[in-house]
Coordinates of C-alpha atoms in Angstrom, one line a residue:
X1 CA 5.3 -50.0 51.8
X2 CA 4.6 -51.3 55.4
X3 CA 6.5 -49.2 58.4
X4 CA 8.8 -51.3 60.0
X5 CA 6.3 -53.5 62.4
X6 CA 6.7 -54.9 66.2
X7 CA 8.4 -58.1 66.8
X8 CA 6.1 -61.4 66.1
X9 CA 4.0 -62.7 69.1
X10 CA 5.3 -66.4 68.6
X11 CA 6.3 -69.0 71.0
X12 CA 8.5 -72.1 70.5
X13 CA 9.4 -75.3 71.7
X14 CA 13.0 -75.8 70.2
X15 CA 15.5 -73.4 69.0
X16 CA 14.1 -73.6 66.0
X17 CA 12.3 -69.8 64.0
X18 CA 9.9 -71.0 61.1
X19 CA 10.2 -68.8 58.3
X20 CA 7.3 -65.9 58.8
X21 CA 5.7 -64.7 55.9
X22 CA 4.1 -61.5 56.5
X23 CA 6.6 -60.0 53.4
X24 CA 7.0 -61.5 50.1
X25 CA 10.0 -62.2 48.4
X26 CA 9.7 -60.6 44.7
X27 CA 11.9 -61.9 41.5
X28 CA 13.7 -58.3 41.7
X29 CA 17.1 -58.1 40.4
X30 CA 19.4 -55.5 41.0
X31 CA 19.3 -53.3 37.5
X32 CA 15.3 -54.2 37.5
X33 CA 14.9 -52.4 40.7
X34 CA 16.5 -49.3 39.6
X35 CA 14.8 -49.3 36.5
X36 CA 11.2 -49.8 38.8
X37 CA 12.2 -46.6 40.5
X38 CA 13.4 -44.6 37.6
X39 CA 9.9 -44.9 36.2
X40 CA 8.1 -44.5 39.6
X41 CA 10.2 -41.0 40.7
X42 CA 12.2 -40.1 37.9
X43 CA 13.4 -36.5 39.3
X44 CA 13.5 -37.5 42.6
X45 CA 16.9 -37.4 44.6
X46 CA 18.8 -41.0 44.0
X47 CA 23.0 -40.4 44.6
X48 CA 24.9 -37.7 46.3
X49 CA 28.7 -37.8 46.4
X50 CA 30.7 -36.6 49.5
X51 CA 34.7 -36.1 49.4
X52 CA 36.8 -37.2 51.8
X53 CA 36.5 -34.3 53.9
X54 CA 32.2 -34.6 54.2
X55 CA 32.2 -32.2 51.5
X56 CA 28.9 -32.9 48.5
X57 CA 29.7 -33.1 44.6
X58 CA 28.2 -34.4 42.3
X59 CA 24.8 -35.6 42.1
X60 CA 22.1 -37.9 40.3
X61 CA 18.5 -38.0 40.3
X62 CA 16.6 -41.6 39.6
X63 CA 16.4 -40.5 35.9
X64 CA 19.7 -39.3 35.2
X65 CA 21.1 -42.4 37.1
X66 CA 19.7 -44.7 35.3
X67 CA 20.2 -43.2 32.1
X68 CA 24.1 -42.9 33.1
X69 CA 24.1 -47.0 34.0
X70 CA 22.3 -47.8 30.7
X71 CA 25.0 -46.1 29.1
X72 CA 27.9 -48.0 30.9
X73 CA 25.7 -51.2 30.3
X74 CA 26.0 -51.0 26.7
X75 CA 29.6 -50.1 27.1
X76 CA 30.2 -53.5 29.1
X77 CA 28.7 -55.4 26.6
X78 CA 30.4 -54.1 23.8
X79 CA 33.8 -55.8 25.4
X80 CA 31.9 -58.4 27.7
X81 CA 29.7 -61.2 27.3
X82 CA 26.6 -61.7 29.5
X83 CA 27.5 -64.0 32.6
X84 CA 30.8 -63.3 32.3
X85 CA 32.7 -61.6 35.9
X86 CA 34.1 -58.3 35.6
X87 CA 36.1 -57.0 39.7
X88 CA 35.3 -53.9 40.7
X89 CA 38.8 -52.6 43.1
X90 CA 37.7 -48.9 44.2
X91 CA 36.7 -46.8 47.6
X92 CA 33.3 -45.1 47.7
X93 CA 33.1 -43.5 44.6
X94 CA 29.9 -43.0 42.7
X95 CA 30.9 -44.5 39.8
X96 CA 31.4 -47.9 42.0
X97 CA 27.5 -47.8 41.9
X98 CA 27.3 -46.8 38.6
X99 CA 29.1 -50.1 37.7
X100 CA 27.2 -52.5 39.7
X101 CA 24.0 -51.4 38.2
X102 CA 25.3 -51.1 34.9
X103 CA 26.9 -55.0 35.3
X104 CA 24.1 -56.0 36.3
X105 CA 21.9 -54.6 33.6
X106 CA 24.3 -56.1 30.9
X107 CA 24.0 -59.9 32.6
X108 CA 27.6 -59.3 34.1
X109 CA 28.7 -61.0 37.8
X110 CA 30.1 -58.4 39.8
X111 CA 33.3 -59.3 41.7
X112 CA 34.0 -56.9 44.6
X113 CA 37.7 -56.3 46.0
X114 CA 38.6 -54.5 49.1
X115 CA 40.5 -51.8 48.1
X116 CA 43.2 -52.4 50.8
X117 CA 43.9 -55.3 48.7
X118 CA 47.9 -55.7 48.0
X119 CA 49.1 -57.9 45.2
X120 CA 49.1 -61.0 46.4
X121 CA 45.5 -60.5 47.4
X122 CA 44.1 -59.0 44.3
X123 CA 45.8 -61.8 42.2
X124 CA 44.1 -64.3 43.8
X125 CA 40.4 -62.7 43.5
X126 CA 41.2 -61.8 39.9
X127 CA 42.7 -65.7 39.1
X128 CA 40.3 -67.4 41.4
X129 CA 37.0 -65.4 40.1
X130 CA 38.2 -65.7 36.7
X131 CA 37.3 -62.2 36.5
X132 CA 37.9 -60.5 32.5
X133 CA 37.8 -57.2 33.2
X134 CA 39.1 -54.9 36.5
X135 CA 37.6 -51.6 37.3
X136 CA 39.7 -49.4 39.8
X137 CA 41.4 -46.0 40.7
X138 CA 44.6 -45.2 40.5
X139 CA 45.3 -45.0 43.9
X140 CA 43.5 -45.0 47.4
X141 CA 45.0 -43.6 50.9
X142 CA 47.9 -44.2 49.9
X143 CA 48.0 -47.3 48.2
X144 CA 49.3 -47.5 44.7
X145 CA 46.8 -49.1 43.1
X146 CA 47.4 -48.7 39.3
X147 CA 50.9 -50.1 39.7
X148 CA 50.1 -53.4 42.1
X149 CA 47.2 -54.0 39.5
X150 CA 49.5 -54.0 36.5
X151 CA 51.7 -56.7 38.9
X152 CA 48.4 -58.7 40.2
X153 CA 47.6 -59.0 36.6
X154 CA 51.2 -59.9 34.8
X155 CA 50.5 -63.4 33.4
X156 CA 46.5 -63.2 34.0
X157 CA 45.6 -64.7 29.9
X158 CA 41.4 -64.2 31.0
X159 CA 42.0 -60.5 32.1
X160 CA 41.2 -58.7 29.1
X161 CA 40.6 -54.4 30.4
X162 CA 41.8 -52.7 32.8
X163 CA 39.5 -49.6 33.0
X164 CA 40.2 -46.5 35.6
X165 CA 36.5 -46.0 36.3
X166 CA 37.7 -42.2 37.5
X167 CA 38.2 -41.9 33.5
X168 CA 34.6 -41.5 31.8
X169 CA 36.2 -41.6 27.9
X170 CA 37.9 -45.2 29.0
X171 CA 35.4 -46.2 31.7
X172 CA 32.3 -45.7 29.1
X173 CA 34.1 -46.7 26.0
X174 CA 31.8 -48.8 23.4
X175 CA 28.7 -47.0 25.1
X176 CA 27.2 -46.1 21.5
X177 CA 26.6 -49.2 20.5
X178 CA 23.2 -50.6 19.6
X179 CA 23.6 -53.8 21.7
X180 CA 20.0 -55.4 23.1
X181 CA 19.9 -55.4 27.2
X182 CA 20.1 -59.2 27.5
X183 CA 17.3 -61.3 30.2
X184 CA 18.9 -61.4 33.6
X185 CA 16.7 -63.7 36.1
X186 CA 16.1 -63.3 40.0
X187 CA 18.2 -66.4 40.7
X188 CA 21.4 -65.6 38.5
X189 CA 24.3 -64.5 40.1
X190 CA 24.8 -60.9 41.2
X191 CA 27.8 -60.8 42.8
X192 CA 31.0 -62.6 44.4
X193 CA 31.9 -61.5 47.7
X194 CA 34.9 -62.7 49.0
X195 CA 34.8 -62.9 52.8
X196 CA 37.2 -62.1 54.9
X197 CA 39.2 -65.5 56.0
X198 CA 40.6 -66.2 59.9
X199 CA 43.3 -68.7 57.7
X200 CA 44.8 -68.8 54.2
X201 CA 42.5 -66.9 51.1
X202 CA 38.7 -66.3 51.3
X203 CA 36.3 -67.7 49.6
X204 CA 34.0 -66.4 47.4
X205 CA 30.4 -66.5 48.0
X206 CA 28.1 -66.1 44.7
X207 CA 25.1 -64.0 45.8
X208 CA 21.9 -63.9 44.0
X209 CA 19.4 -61.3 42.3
X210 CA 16.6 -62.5 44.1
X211 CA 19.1 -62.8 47.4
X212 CA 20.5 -59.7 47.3
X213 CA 17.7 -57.3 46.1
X214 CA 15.1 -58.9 48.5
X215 CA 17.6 -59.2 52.1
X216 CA 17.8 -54.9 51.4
X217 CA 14.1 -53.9 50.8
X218 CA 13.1 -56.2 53.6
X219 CA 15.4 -54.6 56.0
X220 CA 14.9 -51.2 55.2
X221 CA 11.1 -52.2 55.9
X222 CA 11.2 -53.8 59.4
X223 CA 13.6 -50.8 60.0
X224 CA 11.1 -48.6 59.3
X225 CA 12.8 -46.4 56.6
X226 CA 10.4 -44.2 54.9
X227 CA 10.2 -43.3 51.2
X228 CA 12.3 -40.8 49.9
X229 CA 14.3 -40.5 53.3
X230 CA 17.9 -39.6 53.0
X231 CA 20.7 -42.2 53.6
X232 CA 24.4 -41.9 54.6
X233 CA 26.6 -44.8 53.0
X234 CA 29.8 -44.4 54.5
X235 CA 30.3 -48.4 55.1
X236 CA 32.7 -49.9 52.3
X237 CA 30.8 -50.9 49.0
X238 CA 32.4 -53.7 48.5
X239 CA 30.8 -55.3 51.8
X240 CA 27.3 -56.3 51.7
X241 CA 26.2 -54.2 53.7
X242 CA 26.8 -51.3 51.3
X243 CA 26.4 -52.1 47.7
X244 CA 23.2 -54.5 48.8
X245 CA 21.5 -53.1 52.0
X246 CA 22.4 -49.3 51.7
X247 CA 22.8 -49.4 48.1
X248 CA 19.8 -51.6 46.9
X249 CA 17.6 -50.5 50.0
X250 CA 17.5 -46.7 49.3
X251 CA 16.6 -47.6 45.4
X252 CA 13.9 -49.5 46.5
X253 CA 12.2 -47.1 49.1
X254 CA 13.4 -44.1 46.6
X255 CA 15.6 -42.4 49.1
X256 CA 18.6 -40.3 47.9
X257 CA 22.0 -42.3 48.7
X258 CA 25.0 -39.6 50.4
X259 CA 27.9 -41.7 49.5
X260 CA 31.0 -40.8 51.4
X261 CA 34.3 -41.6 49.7
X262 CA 35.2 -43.1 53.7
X263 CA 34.4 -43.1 56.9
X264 CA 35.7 -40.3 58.9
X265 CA 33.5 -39.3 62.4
X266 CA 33.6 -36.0 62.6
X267 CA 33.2 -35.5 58.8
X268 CA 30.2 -37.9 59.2
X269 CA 28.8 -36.0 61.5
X270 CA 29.3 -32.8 59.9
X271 CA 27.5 -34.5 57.2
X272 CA 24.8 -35.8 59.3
X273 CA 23.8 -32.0 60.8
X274 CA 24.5 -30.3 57.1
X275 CA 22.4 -32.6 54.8
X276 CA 19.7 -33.7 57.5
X277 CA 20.4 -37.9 57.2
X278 CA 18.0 -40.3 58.2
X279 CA 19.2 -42.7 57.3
X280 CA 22.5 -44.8 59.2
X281 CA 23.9 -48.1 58.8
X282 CA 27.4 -48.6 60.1
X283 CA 29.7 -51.2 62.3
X284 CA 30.2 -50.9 66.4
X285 CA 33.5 -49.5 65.8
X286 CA 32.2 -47.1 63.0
X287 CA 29.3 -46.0 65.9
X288 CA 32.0 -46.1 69.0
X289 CA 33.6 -43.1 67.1
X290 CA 30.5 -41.6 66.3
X291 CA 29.8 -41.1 69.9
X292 CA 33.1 -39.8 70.7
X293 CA 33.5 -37.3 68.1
X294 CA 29.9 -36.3 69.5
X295 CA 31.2 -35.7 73.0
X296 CA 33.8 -33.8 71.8
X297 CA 32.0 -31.5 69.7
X298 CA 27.7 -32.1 69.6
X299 CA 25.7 -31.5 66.4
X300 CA 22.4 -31.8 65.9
X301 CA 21.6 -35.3 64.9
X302 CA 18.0 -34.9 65.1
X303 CA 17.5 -35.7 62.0
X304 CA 18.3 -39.2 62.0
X305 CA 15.5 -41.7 62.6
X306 CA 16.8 -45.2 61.4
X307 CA 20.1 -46.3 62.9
X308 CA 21.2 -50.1 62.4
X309 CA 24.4 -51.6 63.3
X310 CA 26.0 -55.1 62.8
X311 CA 29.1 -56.9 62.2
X312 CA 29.9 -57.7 65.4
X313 CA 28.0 -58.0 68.8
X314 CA 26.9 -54.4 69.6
X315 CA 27.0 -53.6 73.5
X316 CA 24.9 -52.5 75.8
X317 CA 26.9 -49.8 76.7
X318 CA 27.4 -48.4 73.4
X319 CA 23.2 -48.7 72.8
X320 CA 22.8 -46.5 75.8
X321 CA 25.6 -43.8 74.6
X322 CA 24.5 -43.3 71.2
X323 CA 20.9 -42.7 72.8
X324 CA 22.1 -40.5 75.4
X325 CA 24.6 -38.2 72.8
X326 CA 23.0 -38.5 69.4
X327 CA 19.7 -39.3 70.6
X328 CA 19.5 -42.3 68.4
X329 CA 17.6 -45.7 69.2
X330 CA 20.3 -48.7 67.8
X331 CA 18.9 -51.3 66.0
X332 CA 20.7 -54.0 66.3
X333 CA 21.4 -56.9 63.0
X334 CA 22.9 -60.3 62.4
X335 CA 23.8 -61.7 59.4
X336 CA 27.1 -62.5 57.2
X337 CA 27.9 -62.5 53.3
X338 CA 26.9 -65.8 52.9
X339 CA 23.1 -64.8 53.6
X340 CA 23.1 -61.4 51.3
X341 CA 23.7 -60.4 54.3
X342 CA 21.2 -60.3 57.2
X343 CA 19.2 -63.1 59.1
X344 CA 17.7 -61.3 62.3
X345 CA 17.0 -57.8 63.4
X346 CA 15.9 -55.9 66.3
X347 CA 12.8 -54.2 65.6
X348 CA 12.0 -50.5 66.8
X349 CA 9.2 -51.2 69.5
X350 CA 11.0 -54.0 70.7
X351 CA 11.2 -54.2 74.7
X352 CA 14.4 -52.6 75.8
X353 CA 16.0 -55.7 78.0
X354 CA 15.8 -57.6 74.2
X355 CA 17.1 -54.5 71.9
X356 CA 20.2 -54.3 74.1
X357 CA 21.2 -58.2 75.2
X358 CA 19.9 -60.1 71.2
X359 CA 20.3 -59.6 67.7
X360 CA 16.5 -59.5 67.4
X361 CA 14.3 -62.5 65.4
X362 CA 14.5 -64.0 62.2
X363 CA 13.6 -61.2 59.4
X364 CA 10.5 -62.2 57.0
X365 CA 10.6 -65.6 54.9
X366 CA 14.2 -66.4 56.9
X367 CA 13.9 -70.2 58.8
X368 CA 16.7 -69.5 61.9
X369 CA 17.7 -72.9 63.8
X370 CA 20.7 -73.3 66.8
X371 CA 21.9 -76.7 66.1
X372 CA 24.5 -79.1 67.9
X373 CA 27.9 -78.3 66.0
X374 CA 28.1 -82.4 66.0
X375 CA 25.3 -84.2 65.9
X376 CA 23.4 -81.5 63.9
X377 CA 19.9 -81.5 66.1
X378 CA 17.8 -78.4 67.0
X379 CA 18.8 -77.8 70.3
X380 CA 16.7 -76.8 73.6
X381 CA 15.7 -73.4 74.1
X382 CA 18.8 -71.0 75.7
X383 CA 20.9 -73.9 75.1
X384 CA 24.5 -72.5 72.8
X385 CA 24.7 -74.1 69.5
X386 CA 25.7 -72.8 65.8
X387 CA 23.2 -70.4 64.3
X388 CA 21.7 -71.8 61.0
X389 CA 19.6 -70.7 58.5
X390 CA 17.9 -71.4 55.4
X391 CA 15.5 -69.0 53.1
X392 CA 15.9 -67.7 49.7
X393 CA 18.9 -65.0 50.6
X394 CA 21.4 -68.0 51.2
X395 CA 24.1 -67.7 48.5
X396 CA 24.2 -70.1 45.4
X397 CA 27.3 -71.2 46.6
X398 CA 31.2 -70.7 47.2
X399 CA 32.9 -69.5 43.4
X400 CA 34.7 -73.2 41.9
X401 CA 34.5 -74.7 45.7
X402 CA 32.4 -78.0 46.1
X403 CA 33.6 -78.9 48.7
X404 CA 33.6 -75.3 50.9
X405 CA 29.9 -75.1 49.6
X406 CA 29.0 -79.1 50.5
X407 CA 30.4 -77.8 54.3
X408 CA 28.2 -74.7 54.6
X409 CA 25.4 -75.8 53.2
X410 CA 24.0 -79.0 54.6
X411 CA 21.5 -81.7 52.5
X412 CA 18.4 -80.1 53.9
X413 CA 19.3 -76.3 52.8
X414 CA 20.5 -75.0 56.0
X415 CA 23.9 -72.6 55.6
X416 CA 26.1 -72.9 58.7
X417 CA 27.1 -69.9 59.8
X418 CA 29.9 -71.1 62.2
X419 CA 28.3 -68.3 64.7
X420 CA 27.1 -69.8 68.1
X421 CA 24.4 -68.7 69.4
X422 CA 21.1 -69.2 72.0
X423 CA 17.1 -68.7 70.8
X424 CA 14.7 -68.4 73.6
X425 CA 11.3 -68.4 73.9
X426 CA 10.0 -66.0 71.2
X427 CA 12.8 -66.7 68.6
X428 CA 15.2 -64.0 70.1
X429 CA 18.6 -64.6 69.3
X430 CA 21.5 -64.0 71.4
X431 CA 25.2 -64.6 70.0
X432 CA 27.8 -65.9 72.2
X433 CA 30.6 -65.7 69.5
X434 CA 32.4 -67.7 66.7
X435 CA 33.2 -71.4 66.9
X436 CA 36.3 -71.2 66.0
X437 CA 37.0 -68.3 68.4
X438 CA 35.1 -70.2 71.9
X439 CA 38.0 -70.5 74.5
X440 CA 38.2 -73.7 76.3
X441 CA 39.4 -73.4 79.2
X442 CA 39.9 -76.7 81.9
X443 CA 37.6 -78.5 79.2
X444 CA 34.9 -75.7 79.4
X445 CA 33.3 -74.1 76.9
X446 CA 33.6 -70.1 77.3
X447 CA 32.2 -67.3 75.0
X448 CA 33.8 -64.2 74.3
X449 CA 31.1 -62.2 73.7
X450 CA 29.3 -62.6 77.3
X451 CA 32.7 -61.6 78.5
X452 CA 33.1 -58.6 76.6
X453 CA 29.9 -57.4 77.2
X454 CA 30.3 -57.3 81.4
X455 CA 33.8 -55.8 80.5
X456 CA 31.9 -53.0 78.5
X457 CA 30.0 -52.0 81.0
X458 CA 32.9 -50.8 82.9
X459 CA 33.3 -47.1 82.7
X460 CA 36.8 -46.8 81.6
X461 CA 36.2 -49.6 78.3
X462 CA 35.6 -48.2 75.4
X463 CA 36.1 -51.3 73.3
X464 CA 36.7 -54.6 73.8
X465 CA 38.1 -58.1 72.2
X466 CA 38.4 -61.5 74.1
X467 CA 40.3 -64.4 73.1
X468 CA 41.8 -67.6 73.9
X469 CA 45.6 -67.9 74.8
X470 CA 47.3 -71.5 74.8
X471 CA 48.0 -72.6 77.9
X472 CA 49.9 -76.4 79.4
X473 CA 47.7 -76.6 82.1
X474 CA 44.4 -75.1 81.3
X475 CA 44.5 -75.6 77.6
X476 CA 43.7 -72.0 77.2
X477 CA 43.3 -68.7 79.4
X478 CA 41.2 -66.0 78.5
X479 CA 42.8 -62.8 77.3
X480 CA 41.0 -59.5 77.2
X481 CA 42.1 -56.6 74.6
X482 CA 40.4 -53.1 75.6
X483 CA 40.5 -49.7 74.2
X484 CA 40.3 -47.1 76.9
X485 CA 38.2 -44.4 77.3
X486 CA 40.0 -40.6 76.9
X487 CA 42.1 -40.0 80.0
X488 CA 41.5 -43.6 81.4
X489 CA 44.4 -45.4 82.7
X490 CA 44.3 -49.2 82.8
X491 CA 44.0 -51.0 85.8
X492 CA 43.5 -54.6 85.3
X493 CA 42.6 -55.2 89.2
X494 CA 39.5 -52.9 89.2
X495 CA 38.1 -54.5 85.8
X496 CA 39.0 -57.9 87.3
X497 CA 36.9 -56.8 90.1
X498 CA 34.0 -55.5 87.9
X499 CA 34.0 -59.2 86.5
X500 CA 33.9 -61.3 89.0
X501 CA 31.2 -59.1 90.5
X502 CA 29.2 -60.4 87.5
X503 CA 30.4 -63.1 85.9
X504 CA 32.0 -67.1 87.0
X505 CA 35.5 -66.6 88.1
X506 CA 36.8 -69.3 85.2
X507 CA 35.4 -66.5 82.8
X508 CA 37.4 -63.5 84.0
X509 CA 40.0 -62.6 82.4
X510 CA 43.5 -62.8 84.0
X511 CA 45.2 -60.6 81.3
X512 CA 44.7 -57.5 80.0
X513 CA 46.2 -55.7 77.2
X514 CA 45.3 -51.7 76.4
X515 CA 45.2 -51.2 72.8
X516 CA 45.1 -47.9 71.3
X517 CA 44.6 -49.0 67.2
X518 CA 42.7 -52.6 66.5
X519 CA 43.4 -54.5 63.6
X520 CA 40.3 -54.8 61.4
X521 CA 39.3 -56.5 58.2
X522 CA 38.2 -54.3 55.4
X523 CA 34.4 -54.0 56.6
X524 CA 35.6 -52.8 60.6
X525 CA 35.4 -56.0 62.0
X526 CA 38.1 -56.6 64.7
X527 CA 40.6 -59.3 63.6
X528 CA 40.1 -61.4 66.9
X529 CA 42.9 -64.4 65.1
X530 CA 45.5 -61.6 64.4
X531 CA 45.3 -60.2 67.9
X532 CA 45.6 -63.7 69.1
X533 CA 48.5 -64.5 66.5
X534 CA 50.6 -61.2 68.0
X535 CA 49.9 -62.8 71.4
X536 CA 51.5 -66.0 70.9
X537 CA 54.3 -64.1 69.1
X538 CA 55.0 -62.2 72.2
X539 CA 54.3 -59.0 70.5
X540 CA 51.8 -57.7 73.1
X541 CA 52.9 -57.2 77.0
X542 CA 50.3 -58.2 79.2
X543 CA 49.3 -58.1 83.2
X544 CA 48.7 -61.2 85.0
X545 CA 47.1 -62.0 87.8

């Protein structure tokens, strides 16, 4: 395969990235491209599991893999009929991969469940999925699954097993039958992902074969992963991220897969030095204690060569410290569920002013456009609209929602992301934050990333979360959340100072809040409406100026 390339010499008009198509998109689904790799390196390393302490178990090469998810196919389809939905409600466990090959193999959709889930949220994803079968374990730091599952499921007439997949007799039950492997296509459904909502229940985006297969190897390319690298999953499988890019990525470039049962940064690092990763996709927050636990106590992280992160805007700041402690070039990604996941990337010989201020170009056979939230035109270049896109990685749709599919996906193909965003000259993106997170304050239009990026900058910050607080005479004020370095004591008249050094006094913030835990959806996002929620409710005190 092609080593991850420079960025395309392109310029534009409008903020609007034609799809490039110097990669192609294959009719690859997800058991087809284990399979492919099976046969091409049958012995080769494929997944390694590590404990919750860093510590390796088990392991499978390409062959025994494979011949492990054939097994649990034919198990599946003994009690399941092809296109039916089965959930899968488990941390990092191998046998969570195990099961989204072997699903897919038998012509299953694969419904994946946080598994910080509590009743009331599993019973929806189970009811509204209409899954028939739940795979779990029995419990999870702490949380009792096995007994909230037998409550999520009281009354549930479609549900028809619940299997502990930590069990092999009950997880592989039925595996001796005969059954034929039945024809799964590139577009059929791979996988409902239910995104984490701001209000009320997510919504459950149906992700394709071809969408979901394709998004990985592509980004694994441009990142310039090698065959038969080693990669560290410690992201959460049931995000995209994980079960598609790590997941999907490493069986198409043949690298072996270190799974860790959950993300823990010294383990990880631990990990990283012991079993020479090269491998590293992760969240801000995930690579913001990375750092730390580096400073504390340095490895040798020498071994890592490809290091992506997305999510969430990743800072300057936090580029420069992973270079200077772990030695490790960021590549920054864009993307959300909707798209399988990713729509841009920074690539590695990108100039450095653009690796640390964008989220990099449109990846191959991905259209990008910023368009006017209202009128729906491309706007001008470096002008802030919402971030759309259109290409084969879009999902097929939201699960037994017309209407939350008719208002993503617009008559021409183009998925609104509900990101805003800028495109300049060459196609470089730059997000500015969420739509439904822009403060407007004295009936302007302000953007919490470009705020938290100055307020990153300062040397006490080591995290940061803006948002909007109601106000009678502005309409809003801004608000600024921050997570202080070891030792740092807030002072909210020196980082008031720092901003209006670099930013338009309407943008500064005039409160300040130190936070020492964030509150974060199951994939490490920060939960920017909760901390804004708590606000209101009086639960946080602030400083005003």
């Amino acid at each position: 395969m092609l080593a991850g390339g420079p960025m395309y010499d392109i310029a534009i008009r409008e903020s609007y990235f034609p799809a490039r198509h110097d990669r192609a998109v294959l009719e690859t689904t997800v058991g087809g491209v284990l399979r492919g790799q099976a046969a091409k390196t049958p012995a080769a390393p494929a997944l390694i599991e590590a404990d919750l302490r860093g510590q390796i178990g088990r392991r499978w090469t390409y062959g025994e893999l494979l011949l492990d998810c054939e097994r649990l196919a034919r198990g599946l389809l003994s009690r399941f009929a092809p296109g039916e939905r089965i959930c899968v409600w488990a941390p990092n466990a191998p046998e969570w991969v195990i099961l989204e090959y072997a699903a897919a193999l038998a012509g299953l959709t694969l419904v994946t469940a946080n598994p910080g889930y509590q009743e009331r949220e599993l019973r929806f994803v189970l009811e509204q999925s209409k899954a028939v079968g739940l795979f779990l374990v029995r419990e999870h730091r702490g949380n009792p699954m096995w007994r909230i599952c037998k409550a999520a499921a009281a009354g549930n007439s479609k549900l028809r097993a619940i299997v502990d997949i930590e069990d092999h007799d009950a997880l592989f039950k039925g595996q001796e039958t005969s059954t034929a492997f039945p024809s799964v296509a590139s577009g059929d459904a791979a996988q409902i992902q239910y995104t984490s909502g701001t209000t009320g229940f997510p919504k459950g985006a149906i992700i394709s074969h071809k969408g979901i297969t394709n998004n990985a190897r592509i980004c694994f390319a441009v990142t310039g992963v090698k065959e038969g690298d080693t990669a560290l999953n410690f992201m959460p499988l049931f995000h995209t991220a994980s079960c598609g890019l790590n997941t999907l990525g490493s069986a198409q470039f043949g690298c072996a897969m270190v799974l860790a049962r959950a993300f823990d940064a010294p383990a990880m690092l631990d990990l990283i030095a012991r079993e020479r990763i090269n491998v590293i996709l992760g969240v801000p927050t995930m690579f913001v204690g990375l750092v730390e636990a580096q400073r504390e106590r340095p490895r040798d992280t020498s071994s890592v060569t490809s290091t992506v992160a997305g999510g969430s805007m990743v800072s300057a700041e936090l580029i420069r410290q992973a270079y200077e402690l772990l030695g490790w070039n960021i590549l920054t990604v864009y993307g959300q569920t909707e798209s399988s996941p990713l729509l841009t990337q920074v690539r590695p010989g990108d100039p450095d002013h653009l690796r640390a201020s964008t989220v990099g170009q449109a990846l191959p056979q991905t259209e990008i456009s910023i368009r006017d939230p209202v009128t729906n035109r491309v706007m001008a270049l470096d002008a802030i609209g919402e971030i759309c896109t259109r290409g084969y990685a879009v999902m097929i749709g939201y699960n037994e929602n017309p209407e939350a599919t008719a208002a993503a996906i617009d008559a021409d193909g183009w998925l609104h992301t509900g990101d805003l965003g800028t495109m300049d000259g060459q196609g470089f993106v730059r997000l500015t934050g969420r739509l439904k997170d822009m403060i407007i304050r004295g009936g302007e239009n302000l953007f919490p990333a470009e705020i938290e990026a100055v307020i990153l900058e300062h040397p006490t910050v080591a995290e940061a979360a803006v948002v909007g607080m109601p106000d009678e005479r502005w309409g809003e004020l801004v608000v600024a959340f921050v997570r202080l370095e070891a030792g740092a004591v807030l002072d909210d008249r020196a980082l008031i100072a720092h901003c209006r050094e670099r930013i338009a006094a309407q943008k500064t913030p005039g409160r300040w809040i130190e936070i020492g835990e964030w509150p974060l959806t199951g994939s490490g996002k920060i939960q920017k409406f909760v901390l804004r929620e708590r606000l209101i409710a009086g639960r946080y005190e602030t400083a005003a100026q």
